[in-house]
Short mmCIF file of C-alpha atoms in Angstrom, two decimals:
data_model
loop_
_atom_site.label_atom_id
_atom_site.label_comp_id
_atom_site.label_asym_id
_atom_site.label_seq_id
_atom_site.Cartn_x
_atom_site.Cartn_y
_atom_site.Cartn_z
CA MET A 22 -19.01 -60.11 69.21
CA PRO A 23 -15.18 -60.14 68.37
CA GLN A 24 -13.70 -57.14 67.00
CA PRO A 25 -12.00 -57.28 63.47
CA SER A 26 -8.36 -57.49 63.96
CA ARG A 27 -6.07 -54.63 62.53
CA ALA A 28 -5.20 -56.55 59.61
CA GLU A 29 -8.75 -57.39 58.68
CA ARG A 30 -9.69 -53.61 59.09
CA ARG A 31 -6.86 -52.79 56.56
CA ARG A 32 -8.06 -55.21 54.06
CA GLN A 33 -11.57 -53.99 54.49
CA THR A 34 -10.31 -50.40 53.89
CA ARG A 35 -8.49 -51.25 50.90
CA GLY A 36 -11.20 -53.19 49.51
CA GLY A 37 -13.71 -50.51 49.77
CA ALA A 38 -11.62 -47.55 48.59
CA THR A 39 -12.54 -45.83 45.00
CA PRO A 40 -10.03 -46.95 42.58
CA PRO A 41 -8.01 -44.12 41.21
CA PRO A 42 -9.59 -42.56 37.84
CA ARG A 43 -8.09 -43.83 34.53
CA ARG A 44 -6.13 -41.41 32.65
CA ASP A 45 -7.50 -40.50 29.00
CA PRO A 46 -4.82 -41.71 26.68
CA MET A 47 -5.69 -38.80 24.28
CA ARG A 48 -4.73 -36.20 26.76
CA PRO A 49 -1.41 -35.60 25.92
CA ILE A 50 -2.52 -35.37 22.22
CA TYR A 51 -5.16 -32.80 23.22
CA ILE A 52 -2.41 -30.56 25.18
CA GLY A 53 -0.06 -30.79 22.21
CA VAL A 54 -2.74 -29.75 19.83
CA GLY A 55 -4.00 -26.75 22.10
CA ILE A 56 -0.17 -25.65 22.25
CA ALA A 57 0.13 -25.85 18.68
CA ILE A 58 -2.87 -23.54 17.85
CA VAL A 59 -1.73 -20.98 20.47
CA ALA A 60 1.72 -21.02 18.74
CA LEU A 61 0.09 -20.51 15.24
CA ILE A 62 -2.08 -17.73 16.44
CA ALA A 63 0.72 -16.03 18.34
CA ALA A 64 3.04 -16.49 14.99
CA PHE A 65 0.06 -15.09 13.09
CA LEU A 66 -0.02 -11.83 15.28
CA ILE A 67 3.40 -11.32 15.26
CA PHE A 68 3.81 -11.45 11.41
CA ASN A 69 0.86 -9.06 11.11
CA TYR A 70 2.50 -6.69 13.51
CA TRP A 71 5.74 -6.80 11.80
CA GLN A 72 4.25 -6.45 8.55
CA LYS A 73 2.34 -3.32 9.64
CA ARG A 74 5.56 -1.79 11.32
CA THR A 75 7.22 -2.58 8.01
CA VAL A 76 4.73 -0.70 5.98
CA GLU A 77 4.30 2.29 8.46
CA GLN A 78 8.13 2.77 8.37
CA ALA A 79 8.53 2.36 4.89
CA TYR A 80 5.70 4.69 3.81
CA ALA A 81 5.26 6.88 6.63
CA THR A 82 3.30 10.03 5.94
CA PRO A 83 5.49 13.16 5.59
CA THR A 84 5.43 16.47 6.89
CA PRO A 85 5.15 19.06 4.23
CA GLY A 86 8.41 21.13 3.81
CA PRO A 87 8.63 24.75 4.67
CA ASN A 88 8.36 25.86 1.16
CA ALA A 89 4.84 24.52 0.72
CA SER A 90 2.08 27.02 0.68
CA SER A 91 0.40 27.16 4.32
CA LYS A 92 -3.21 26.88 3.11
CA PRO A 93 -3.64 23.39 1.62
CA ILE A 94 -5.97 22.76 -1.22
CA GLN A 95 -8.73 20.07 -0.48
CA LEU A 96 -8.63 17.01 -2.47
CA ALA A 97 -11.73 14.97 -3.13
CA ASP A 98 -12.19 11.45 -4.41
CA GLY A 99 -13.85 11.57 -7.72
CA GLY A 100 -12.61 15.20 -8.15
CA SER A 101 -10.61 16.95 -10.78
CA LEU A 102 -7.82 19.26 -10.73
CA GLY A 103 -6.48 21.19 -13.72
CA THR A 104 -7.09 21.28 -17.38
CA LYS A 105 -7.97 18.13 -18.97
CA TYR A 106 -5.51 17.77 -21.81
CA PHE A 107 -4.97 13.82 -21.83
CA LYS A 108 -7.50 11.17 -23.01
CA GLN A 109 -9.43 10.86 -19.64
CA LYS A 110 -10.60 7.10 -19.99
CA TYR A 111 -8.03 4.54 -20.33
CA PRO A 112 -5.15 7.07 -21.21
CA ASP A 113 -2.26 4.55 -21.23
CA THR A 114 -0.31 4.78 -24.38
CA ALA A 115 0.82 1.98 -26.65
CA GLN A 116 4.19 2.28 -24.94
CA GLY A 117 2.64 1.76 -21.59
CA GLY A 118 0.40 -0.67 -19.69
CA ARG A 119 -1.38 -3.22 -22.08
CA GLY A 120 -1.65 -6.06 -19.40
CA GLN A 121 2.14 -7.24 -19.39
CA THR A 122 4.21 -6.66 -16.49
CA ILE A 123 5.87 -3.51 -16.13
CA ASP A 124 8.64 -2.57 -13.78
CA GLY A 125 7.79 -5.79 -11.96
CA ILE A 126 4.22 -4.65 -11.43
CA ASP A 127 1.50 -7.05 -12.61
CA CYS A 128 -2.01 -6.25 -14.26
CA GLY A 129 -4.32 -8.09 -12.13
CA SER A 130 -8.09 -8.65 -11.78
CA GLN A 131 -8.47 -6.88 -8.32
CA GLU A 132 -6.95 -4.50 -5.91
CA TYR A 133 -4.93 -5.49 -2.97
CA ALA A 134 -4.67 -4.40 0.57
CA THR A 135 -1.22 -5.65 1.73
CA LEU A 136 -0.08 -2.35 0.89
CA HIS A 137 -2.45 0.52 0.27
CA VAL A 138 -1.24 4.16 0.23
CA HIS A 139 -2.10 7.06 -1.71
CA SER A 140 0.25 9.87 -2.98
CA HIS A 141 -0.56 12.95 -5.12
CA LEU A 142 0.79 14.15 -8.28
CA ALA A 143 0.41 17.77 -9.63
CA ILE A 144 1.67 18.85 -13.08
CA PHE A 145 2.07 22.45 -14.21
CA TYR A 146 2.82 23.95 -17.46
CA ASN A 147 3.83 27.77 -17.48
CA GLY A 148 1.77 28.22 -14.57
CA LYS A 149 -1.23 26.38 -15.53
CA GLN A 150 -2.24 23.17 -13.75
CA ILE A 151 -2.62 20.04 -16.15
CA ALA A 152 -5.18 17.33 -14.76
CA VAL A 153 -3.65 13.99 -14.19
CA PRO A 154 -5.86 11.81 -16.26
CA MET A 155 -8.25 9.06 -14.66
CA TYR A 156 -7.87 5.33 -15.22
CA ILE A 157 -4.12 5.43 -15.66
CA GLY A 158 -3.30 1.90 -15.02
CA PHE A 159 -6.55 0.24 -16.13
CA ALA A 160 -5.96 -2.01 -19.13
CA PRO A 161 -9.36 -2.64 -20.80
CA SER A 162 -9.77 -6.04 -22.90
CA LEU A 163 -12.53 -8.13 -24.29
CA SER A 164 -12.05 -10.41 -21.39
CA GLY A 165 -12.65 -7.55 -18.70
CA GLY A 166 -9.30 -6.00 -18.56
CA CYS A 167 -7.14 -5.59 -15.46
CA LEU A 168 -5.64 -3.40 -13.18
CA TYR A 169 -2.07 -2.18 -12.21
CA TRP A 170 -1.05 -1.93 -8.56
CA ILE A 171 -0.25 1.78 -9.17
CA HIS A 172 -3.14 3.59 -10.80
CA THR A 173 -5.68 6.61 -10.75
CA HIS A 174 -9.51 6.58 -10.25
CA ASP A 175 -10.14 10.22 -11.14
CA SER A 176 -8.40 13.32 -12.32
CA SER A 177 -7.69 14.89 -8.71
CA GLY A 178 -4.10 13.59 -9.00
CA ILE A 179 -4.26 11.13 -6.25
CA ILE A 180 -2.38 8.21 -6.97
CA HIS A 181 -3.34 4.79 -5.61
CA LEU A 182 -0.86 2.13 -4.67
CA GLU A 183 -2.45 -1.07 -3.91
CA ALA A 184 -0.18 -4.00 -4.05
CA PRO A 185 -0.09 -7.67 -2.70
CA GLU A 186 3.67 -6.95 -1.66
CA ILE A 187 5.32 -4.37 0.37
CA SER A 188 8.14 -4.00 -2.25
CA PRO A 189 8.23 -4.41 -5.93
CA LYS A 190 9.72 -7.63 -7.14
CA GLN A 191 13.25 -6.31 -7.82
CA GLY A 192 13.32 -4.64 -4.65
CA GLY A 193 13.28 -1.08 -3.44
CA PRO A 194 10.35 1.31 -3.11
CA TYR A 195 7.71 1.92 -5.53
CA THR A 196 8.20 5.16 -7.39
CA LEU A 197 6.86 7.78 -9.78
CA GLY A 198 8.79 6.49 -12.57
CA MET A 199 6.48 3.23 -12.32
CA LEU A 200 3.37 5.15 -12.74
CA PHE A 201 4.86 7.06 -15.83
CA ASP A 202 6.04 3.76 -17.16
CA ILE A 203 2.59 2.37 -16.89
CA TRP A 204 1.00 5.28 -18.39
CA GLY A 205 3.63 5.16 -21.01
CA GLN A 206 4.65 8.80 -20.75
CA PRO A 207 8.17 10.47 -20.64
CA LEU A 208 9.40 11.65 -17.31
CA GLU A 209 12.49 13.63 -17.70
CA ARG A 210 14.32 16.92 -16.75
CA GLN A 211 13.25 18.32 -20.11
CA ASP A 212 10.10 16.49 -20.82
CA VAL A 213 7.09 15.41 -18.79
CA ALA A 214 4.37 13.67 -20.36
CA GLY A 215 5.01 15.61 -23.48
CA PHE A 216 5.25 18.93 -22.11
CA VAL A 217 8.75 20.16 -23.11
CA GLY A 218 10.95 22.58 -21.16
CA ASP A 219 13.00 22.88 -17.84
CA VAL A 220 11.55 20.77 -15.09
CA THR A 221 11.42 21.85 -11.33
CA ALA A 222 10.13 19.07 -9.07
CA TYR A 223 8.94 19.35 -5.54
CA VAL A 224 8.65 16.63 -3.06
CA ASN A 225 6.45 17.55 0.04
CA GLY A 226 7.16 21.42 -0.60
CA SER A 227 10.82 20.93 -0.89
CA LYS A 228 12.88 21.13 -4.05
CA TYR A 229 14.02 17.70 -5.31
CA ASP A 230 17.03 17.65 -7.41
CA GLY A 231 17.38 13.76 -7.95
CA ASP A 232 16.24 11.38 -10.55
CA LEU A 233 12.70 11.89 -11.10
CA HIS A 234 12.15 8.15 -11.87
CA GLN A 235 13.14 7.41 -8.27
CA ILE A 236 10.63 9.63 -6.31
CA PRO A 237 8.93 7.33 -3.96
CA LEU A 238 5.36 6.87 -3.78
CA GLY A 239 4.84 7.17 0.15
CA ALA A 240 1.83 7.75 2.14
CA HIS A 241 0.55 11.16 1.34
CA GLN A 242 3.47 11.99 -0.51
CA GLN A 243 2.82 15.41 -2.51
CA ILE A 244 4.68 15.23 -5.84
CA VAL A 245 4.55 18.49 -7.80
CA LEU A 246 6.43 18.80 -11.45
CA VAL A 247 6.61 22.11 -12.90
CA ILE A 248 7.48 22.68 -16.65
CA GLY A 249 8.47 26.26 -17.45
CA ASN A 250 7.58 28.89 -14.79
CA PRO A 251 7.27 27.40 -11.39
CA PRO A 252 4.39 28.61 -8.92
CA VAL A 253 5.79 30.13 -5.92
CA PRO A 254 5.31 28.74 -3.22
CA PRO A 255 4.68 25.19 -4.51
CA PRO A 256 0.91 24.12 -3.70
CA ASN A 257 0.16 22.25 -0.49
CA TYR A 258 -2.77 19.65 -0.65
CA ALA A 259 -4.83 18.14 1.83
CA PHE A 260 -6.05 14.56 1.23
CA PRO A 261 -9.69 13.56 1.69
CA PRO A 262 -10.93 12.76 5.31
CA ASN A 263 -10.12 9.32 6.48
CA ASP A 264 -7.72 8.64 3.51
#
């Protein structure tokens, strides 16, 4: 039997070969969508990291100064410190928060977590501690009321800053003056919330000689305002665990 020629063998080989697979026309689209998703996830993670770093740098927990008392006073959520002098439920005055925007701070229907830090305010009048009232920044109404980004939940002096923005609309930090404007009480060198006399201020145990309105509300910032005879040394406070 005659053997097939070389040309015939080549034709047979080509004819019996498996054809190359067809390329999926959608493959470039799938790849592009995958790359876009990865890029969006990376951008989201980078933004969250940047935002967290910005908050940590702007509102870092301070170290109490050398003048603060060595043994801290333990704070507790729901607690109370000092004599209750002010109206304890909805204490904001007619000059304070009634739902309108104050110092660029809105009164909303919820608490926010973009910026969530706690400071502490202690007020002394001639050696006696005056309780900072609960519910500063709560504006009641027939429709259910609203809540300012800066507020108090109890009479412990803990100030809650829970805002949707890292900085107020006009820029700069959130400050003690904003709390007092929402409360509707004076904050001056001769008058703090109606207590009149020479005012000495301490921030984290160190004497503060600047504008009281500009004291920033940082994470675990300790603010002591003394009218009349100051306590020596200024008290030091410990925030609740996991605060």
